[in-house]
GROMACS .gro file of C-alpha atoms in nm:
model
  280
    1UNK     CA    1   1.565   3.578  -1.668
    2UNK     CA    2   1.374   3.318  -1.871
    3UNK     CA    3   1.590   3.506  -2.235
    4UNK     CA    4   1.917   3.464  -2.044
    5UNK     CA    5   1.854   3.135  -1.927
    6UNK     CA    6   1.786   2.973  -2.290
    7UNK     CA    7   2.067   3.198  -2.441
    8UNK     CA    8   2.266   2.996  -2.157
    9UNK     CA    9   2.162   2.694  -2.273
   10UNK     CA   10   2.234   2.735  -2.618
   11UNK     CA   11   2.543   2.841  -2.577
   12UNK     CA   12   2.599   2.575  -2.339
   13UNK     CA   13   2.461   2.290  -2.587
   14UNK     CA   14   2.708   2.466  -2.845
   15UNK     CA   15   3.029   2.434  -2.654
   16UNK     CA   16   2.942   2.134  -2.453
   17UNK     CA   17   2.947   2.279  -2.143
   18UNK     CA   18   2.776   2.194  -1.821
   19UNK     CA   19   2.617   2.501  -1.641
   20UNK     CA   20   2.515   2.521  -1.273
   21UNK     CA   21   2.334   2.767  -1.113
   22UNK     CA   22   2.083   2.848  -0.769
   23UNK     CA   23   1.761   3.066  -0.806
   24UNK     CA   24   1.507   3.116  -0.531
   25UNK     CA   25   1.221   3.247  -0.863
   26UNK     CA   26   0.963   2.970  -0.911
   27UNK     CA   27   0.905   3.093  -1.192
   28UNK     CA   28   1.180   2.851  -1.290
   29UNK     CA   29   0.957   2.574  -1.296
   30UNK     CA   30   0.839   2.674  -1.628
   31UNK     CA   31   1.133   2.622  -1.769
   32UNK     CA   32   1.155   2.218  -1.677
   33UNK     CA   33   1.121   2.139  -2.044
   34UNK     CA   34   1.463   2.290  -2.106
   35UNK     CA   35   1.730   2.257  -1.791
   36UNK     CA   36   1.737   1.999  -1.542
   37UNK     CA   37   1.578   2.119  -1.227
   38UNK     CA   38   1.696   1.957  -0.862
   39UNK     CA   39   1.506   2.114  -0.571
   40UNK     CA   40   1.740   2.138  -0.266
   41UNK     CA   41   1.573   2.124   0.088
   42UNK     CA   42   1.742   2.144   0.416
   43UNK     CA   43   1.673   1.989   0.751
   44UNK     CA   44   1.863   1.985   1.070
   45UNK     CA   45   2.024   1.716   1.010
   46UNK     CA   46   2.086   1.675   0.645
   47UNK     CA   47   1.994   1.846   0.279
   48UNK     CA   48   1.784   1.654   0.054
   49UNK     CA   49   1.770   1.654  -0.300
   50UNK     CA   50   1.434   1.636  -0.494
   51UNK     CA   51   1.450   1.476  -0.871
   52UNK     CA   52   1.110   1.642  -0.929
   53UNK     CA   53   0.932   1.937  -0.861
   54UNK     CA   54   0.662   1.846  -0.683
   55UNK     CA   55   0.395   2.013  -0.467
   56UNK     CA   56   0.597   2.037  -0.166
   57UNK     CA   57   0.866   2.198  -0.365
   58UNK     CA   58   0.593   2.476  -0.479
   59UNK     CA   59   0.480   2.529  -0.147
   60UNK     CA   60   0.826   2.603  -0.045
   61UNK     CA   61   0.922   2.853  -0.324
   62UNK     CA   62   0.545   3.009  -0.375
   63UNK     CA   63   0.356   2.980  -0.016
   64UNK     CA   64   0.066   2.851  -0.198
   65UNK     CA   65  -0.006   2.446  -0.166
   66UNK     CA   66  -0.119   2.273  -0.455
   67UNK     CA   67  -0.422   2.006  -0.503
   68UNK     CA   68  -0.339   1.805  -0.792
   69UNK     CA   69  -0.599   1.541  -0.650
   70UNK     CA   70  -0.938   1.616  -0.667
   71UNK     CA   71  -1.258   1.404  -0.505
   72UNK     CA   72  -1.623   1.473  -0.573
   73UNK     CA   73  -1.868   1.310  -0.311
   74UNK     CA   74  -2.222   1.351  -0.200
   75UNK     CA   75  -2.202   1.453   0.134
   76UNK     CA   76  -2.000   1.587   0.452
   77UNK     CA   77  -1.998   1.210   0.571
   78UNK     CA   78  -1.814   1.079   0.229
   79UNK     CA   79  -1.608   1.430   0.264
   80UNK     CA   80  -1.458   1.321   0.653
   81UNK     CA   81  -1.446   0.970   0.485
   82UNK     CA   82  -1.212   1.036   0.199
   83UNK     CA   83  -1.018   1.297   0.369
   84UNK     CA   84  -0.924   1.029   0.614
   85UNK     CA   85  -0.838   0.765   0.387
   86UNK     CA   86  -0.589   1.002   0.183
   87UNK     CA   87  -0.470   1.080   0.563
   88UNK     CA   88  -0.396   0.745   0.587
   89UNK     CA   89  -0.157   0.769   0.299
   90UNK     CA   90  -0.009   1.095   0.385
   91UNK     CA   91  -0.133   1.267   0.097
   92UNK     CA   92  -0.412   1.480   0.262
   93UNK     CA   93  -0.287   1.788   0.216
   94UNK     CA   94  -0.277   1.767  -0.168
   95UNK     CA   95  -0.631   1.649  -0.188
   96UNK     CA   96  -0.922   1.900  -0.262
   97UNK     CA   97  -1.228   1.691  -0.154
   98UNK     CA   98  -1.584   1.864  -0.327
   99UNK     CA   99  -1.934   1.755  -0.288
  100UNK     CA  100  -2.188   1.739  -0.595
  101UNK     CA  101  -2.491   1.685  -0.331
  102UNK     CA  102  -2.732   1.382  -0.432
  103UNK     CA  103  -2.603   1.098  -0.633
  104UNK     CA  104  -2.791   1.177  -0.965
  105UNK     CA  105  -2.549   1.487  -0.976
  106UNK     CA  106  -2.260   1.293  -0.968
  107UNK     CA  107  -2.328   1.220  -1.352
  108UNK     CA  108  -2.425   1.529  -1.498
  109UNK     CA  109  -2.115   1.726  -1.290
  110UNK     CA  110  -1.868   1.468  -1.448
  111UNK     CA  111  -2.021   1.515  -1.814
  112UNK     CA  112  -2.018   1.870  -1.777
  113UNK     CA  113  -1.624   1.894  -1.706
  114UNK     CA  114  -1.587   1.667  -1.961
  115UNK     CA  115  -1.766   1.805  -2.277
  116UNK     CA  116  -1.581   2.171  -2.115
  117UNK     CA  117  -1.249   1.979  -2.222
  118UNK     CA  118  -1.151   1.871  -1.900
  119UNK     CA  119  -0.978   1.487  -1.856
  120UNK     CA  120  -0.973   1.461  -1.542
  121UNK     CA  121  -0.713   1.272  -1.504
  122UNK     CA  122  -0.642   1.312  -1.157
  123UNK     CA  123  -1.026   1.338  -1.064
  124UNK     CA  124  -1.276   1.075  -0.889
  125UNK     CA  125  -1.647   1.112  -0.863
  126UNK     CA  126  -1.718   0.890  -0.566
  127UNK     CA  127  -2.100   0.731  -0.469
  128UNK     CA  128  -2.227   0.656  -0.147
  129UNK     CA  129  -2.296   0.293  -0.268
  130UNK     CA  130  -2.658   0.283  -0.207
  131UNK     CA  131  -2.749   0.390  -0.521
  132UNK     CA  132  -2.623   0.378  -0.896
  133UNK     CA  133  -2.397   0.074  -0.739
  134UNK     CA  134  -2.296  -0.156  -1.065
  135UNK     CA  135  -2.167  -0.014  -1.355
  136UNK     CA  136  -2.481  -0.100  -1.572
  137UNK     CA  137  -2.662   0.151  -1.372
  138UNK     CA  138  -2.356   0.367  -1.426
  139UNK     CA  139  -2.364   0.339  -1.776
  140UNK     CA  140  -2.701   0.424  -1.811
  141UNK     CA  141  -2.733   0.755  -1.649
  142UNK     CA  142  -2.352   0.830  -1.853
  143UNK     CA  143  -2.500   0.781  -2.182
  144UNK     CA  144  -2.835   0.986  -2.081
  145UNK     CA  145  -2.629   1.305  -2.048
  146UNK     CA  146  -2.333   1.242  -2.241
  147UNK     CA  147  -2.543   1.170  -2.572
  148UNK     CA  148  -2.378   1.082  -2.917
  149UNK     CA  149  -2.308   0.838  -3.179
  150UNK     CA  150  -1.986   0.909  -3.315
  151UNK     CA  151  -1.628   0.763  -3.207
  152UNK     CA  152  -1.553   1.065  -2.991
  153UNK     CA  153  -1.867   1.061  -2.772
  154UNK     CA  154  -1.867   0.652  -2.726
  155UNK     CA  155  -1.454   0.729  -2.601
  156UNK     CA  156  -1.550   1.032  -2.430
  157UNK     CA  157  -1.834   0.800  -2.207
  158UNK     CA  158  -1.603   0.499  -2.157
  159UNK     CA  159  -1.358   0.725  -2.022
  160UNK     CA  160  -1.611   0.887  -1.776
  161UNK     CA  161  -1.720   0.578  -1.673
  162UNK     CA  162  -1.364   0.481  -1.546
  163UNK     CA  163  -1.414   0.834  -1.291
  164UNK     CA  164  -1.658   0.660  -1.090
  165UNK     CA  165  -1.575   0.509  -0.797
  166UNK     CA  166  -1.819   0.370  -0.527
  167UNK     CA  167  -1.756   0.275  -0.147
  168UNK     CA  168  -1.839  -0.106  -0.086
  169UNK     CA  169  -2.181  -0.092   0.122
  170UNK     CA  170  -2.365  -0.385   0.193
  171UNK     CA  171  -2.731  -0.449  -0.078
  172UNK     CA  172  -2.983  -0.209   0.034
  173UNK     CA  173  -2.817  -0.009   0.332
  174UNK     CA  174  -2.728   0.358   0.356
  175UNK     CA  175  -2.370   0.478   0.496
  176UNK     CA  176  -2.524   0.621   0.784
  177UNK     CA  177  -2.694   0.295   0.849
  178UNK     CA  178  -2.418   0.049   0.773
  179UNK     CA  179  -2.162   0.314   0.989
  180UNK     CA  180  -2.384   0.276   1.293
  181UNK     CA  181  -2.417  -0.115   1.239
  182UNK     CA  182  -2.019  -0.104   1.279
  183UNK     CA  183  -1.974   0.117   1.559
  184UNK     CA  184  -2.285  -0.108   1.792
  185UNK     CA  185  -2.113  -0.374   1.677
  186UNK     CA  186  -1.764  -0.326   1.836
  187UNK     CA  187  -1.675  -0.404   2.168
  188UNK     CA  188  -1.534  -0.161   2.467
  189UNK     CA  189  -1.170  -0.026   2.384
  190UNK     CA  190  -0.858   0.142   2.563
  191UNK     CA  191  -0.991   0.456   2.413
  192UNK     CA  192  -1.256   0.632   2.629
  193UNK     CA  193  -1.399   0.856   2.364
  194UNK     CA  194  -1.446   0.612   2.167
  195UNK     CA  195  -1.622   0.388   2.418
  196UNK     CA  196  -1.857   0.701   2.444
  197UNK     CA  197  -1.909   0.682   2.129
  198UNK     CA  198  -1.980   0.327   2.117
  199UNK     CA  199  -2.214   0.320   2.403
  200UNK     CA  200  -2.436   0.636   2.226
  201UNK     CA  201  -2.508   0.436   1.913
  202UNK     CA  202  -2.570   0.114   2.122
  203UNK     CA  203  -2.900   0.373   2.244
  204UNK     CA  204  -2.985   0.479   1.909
  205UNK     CA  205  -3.234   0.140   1.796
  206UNK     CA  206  -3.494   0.289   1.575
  207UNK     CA  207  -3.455   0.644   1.332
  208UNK     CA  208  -3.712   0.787   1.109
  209UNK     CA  209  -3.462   0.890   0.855
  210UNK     CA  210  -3.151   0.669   0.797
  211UNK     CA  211  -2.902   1.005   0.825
  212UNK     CA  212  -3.011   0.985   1.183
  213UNK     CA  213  -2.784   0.682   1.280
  214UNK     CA  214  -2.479   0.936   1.242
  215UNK     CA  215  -2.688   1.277   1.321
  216UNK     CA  216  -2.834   1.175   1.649
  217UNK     CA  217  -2.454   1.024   1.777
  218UNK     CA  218  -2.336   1.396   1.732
  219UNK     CA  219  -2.601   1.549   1.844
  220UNK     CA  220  -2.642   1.318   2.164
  221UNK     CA  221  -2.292   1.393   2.225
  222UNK     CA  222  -2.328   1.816   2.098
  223UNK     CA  223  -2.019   1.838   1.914
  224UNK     CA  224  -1.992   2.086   1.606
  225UNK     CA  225  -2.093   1.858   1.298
  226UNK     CA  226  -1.741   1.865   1.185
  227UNK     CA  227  -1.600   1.784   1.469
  228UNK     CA  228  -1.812   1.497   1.511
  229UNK     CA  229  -1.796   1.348   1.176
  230UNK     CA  230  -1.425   1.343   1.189
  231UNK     CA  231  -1.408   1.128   1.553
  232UNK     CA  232  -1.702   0.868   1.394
  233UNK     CA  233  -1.417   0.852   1.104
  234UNK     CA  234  -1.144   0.790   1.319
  235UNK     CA  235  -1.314   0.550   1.482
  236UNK     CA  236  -1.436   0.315   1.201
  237UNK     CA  237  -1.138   0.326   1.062
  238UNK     CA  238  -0.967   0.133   1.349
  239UNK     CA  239  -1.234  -0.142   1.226
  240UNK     CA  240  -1.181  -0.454   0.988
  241UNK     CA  241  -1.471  -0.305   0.775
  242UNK     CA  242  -1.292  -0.039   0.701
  243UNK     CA  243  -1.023  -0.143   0.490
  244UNK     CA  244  -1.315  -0.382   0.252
  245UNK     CA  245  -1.549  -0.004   0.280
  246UNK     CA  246  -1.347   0.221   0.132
  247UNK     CA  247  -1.091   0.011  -0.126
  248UNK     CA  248  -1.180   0.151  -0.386
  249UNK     CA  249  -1.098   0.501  -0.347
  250UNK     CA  250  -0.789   0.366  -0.113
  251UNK     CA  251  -0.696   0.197  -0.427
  252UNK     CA  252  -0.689   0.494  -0.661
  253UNK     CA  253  -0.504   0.690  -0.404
  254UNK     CA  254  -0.233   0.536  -0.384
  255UNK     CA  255  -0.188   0.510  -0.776
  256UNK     CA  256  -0.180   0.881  -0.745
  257UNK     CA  257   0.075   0.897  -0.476
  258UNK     CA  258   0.336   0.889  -0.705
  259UNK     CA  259   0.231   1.222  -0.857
  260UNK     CA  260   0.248   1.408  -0.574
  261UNK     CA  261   0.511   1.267  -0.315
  262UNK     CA  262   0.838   1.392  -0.334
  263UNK     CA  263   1.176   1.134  -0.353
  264UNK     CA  264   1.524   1.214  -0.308
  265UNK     CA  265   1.797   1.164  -0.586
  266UNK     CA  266   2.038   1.147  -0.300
  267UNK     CA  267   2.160   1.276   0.034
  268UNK     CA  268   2.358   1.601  -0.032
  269UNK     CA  269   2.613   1.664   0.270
  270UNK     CA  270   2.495   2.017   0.436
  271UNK     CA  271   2.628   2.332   0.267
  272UNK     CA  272   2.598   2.685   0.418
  273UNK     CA  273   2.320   2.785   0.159
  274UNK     CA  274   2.035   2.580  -0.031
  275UNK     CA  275   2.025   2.660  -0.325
  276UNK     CA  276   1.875   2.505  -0.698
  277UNK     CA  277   2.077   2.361  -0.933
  278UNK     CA  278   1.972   2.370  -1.346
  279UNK     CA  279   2.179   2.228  -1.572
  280UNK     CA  280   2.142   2.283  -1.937
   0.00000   0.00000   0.00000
């Protein structure tokens, strides 16, 4: 199919002729360098037409959803946190969230891809904030695994630096500690589970390991650790903190919404078949 179709476009190019044609092959796509490719999709009450095609439109031709996004974090806490932050923008499902494990990692993961030839240009490597929180610090631990003296290494660290994002904690407090400050701080709501929720960490004074501010909640409460996370999330982000907490990877987000979000070209009226339209 790919022959005919550039034969078709040659000959189209040639004679000055405008081809149109509908294919349900994705492997189509490939060919986006040479015809114009419009991605129709139908709904009950109209058929959309997509200038671009973008995950969604993969997901509809292939079955398979793509993650052009990609997070690193340390933990299952910073996992539930960014996951609910892209939810927030409606890009979830094309985020893949990973977690490098202690902060020190974050480094020597991101230098790795890197020398491997990797830009990462749609990736974030995102601290807790306790540690490693100014880019000094940053900097320091860059240029201790991503050695070098020539032009290409001092580009190749700048860059990397730029991949590093942090939440906003305050001096000298861990997540778990500054999430549990929030919570005790709010007052009763409309929502019972989260007044639950409220009144468990209002018990919880004194912990002999700062994870236990968020650990001893679920556990109190003996929901999966999942589970749990993800209903702490929900309800800090209903908080004024929130918004100040997690900016900076809010604010990356959305510059990458663009990249994955589909827009219609225009309205098409409903016809009895979708179909794909290339033009040469």
């Amino acid at each position: 199919m790919k022959n005919l179709i550039k034969i078709i476009s040659e000959r189209a190019a040639r004679y000055n002729l405008q081809v149109v044609f509908t294919t349900h092959r994705e492997s189509i796509i490939e060919l986006s360098d040479l015809i114009n490719i419009r991605h129709i999709f139908g709904t009950s009450e109209k058929t959309l037409c997509f200038d671009e095609t973008k995950p969604d439109a993969i997901n509809r031709l292939t079955g398979t959803q793509p993650r052009l996004i990609e997070i690193f974090v340390e933990d299952d806490l910073a996992m539930a946190i960014t996951k609910k932050v892209a939810g927030q923008l409606r890009i979830s499902k094309h985020v893949s969230v990973q977690r490098f494990g202690a902060a020190i990692n974050c480094f020597t993961v991101l230098s790795g891809l890197r020398l491997r030839g990797e830009n990462c240009d749609n990736s974030i490597f995102v601290l807790d904030g306790d540690v490693y929180r100014t880019q000094e610090e940053q900097k320091i631990r860059i240029e201790a695994v991503l050695t070098g003296n020539d032009e290409r290494s001092k580009l190749l660290r700048e860059s990397s630096l730029a991949k590093i994002k942090c939440l906003n904690l305050p001096e000298n407090t861990e997540p778990e500690k500054y999430i549990h400050s929030i919570i005790t701080g709010l007052e009763e709501t409309d929502d019972n589970e989260h007044n639950e929720i409220i009144e468990v960490a209002k018990q919880i004074a004194a912990v002999d390991d700062s994870h236990k501010f968020v650990d001893d909640i679920i556990r109190r409460l003996d929901w999966n650790r999942d589970v749990g996370l993800s209903k702490i999330i929900d309800l800090i982000s209903s908080t004024q903190e929130w918004a100040n907490y997690v900016s900076s990877v809010n604010d990356w987000l959305i510059s990458k919404r663009e990249l994955v979000q589909e827009t219609t070209s225009q309205e098409v009226s409903c016809i009895a078949s979708q179909r794909m339209e290339g033009r040469s």
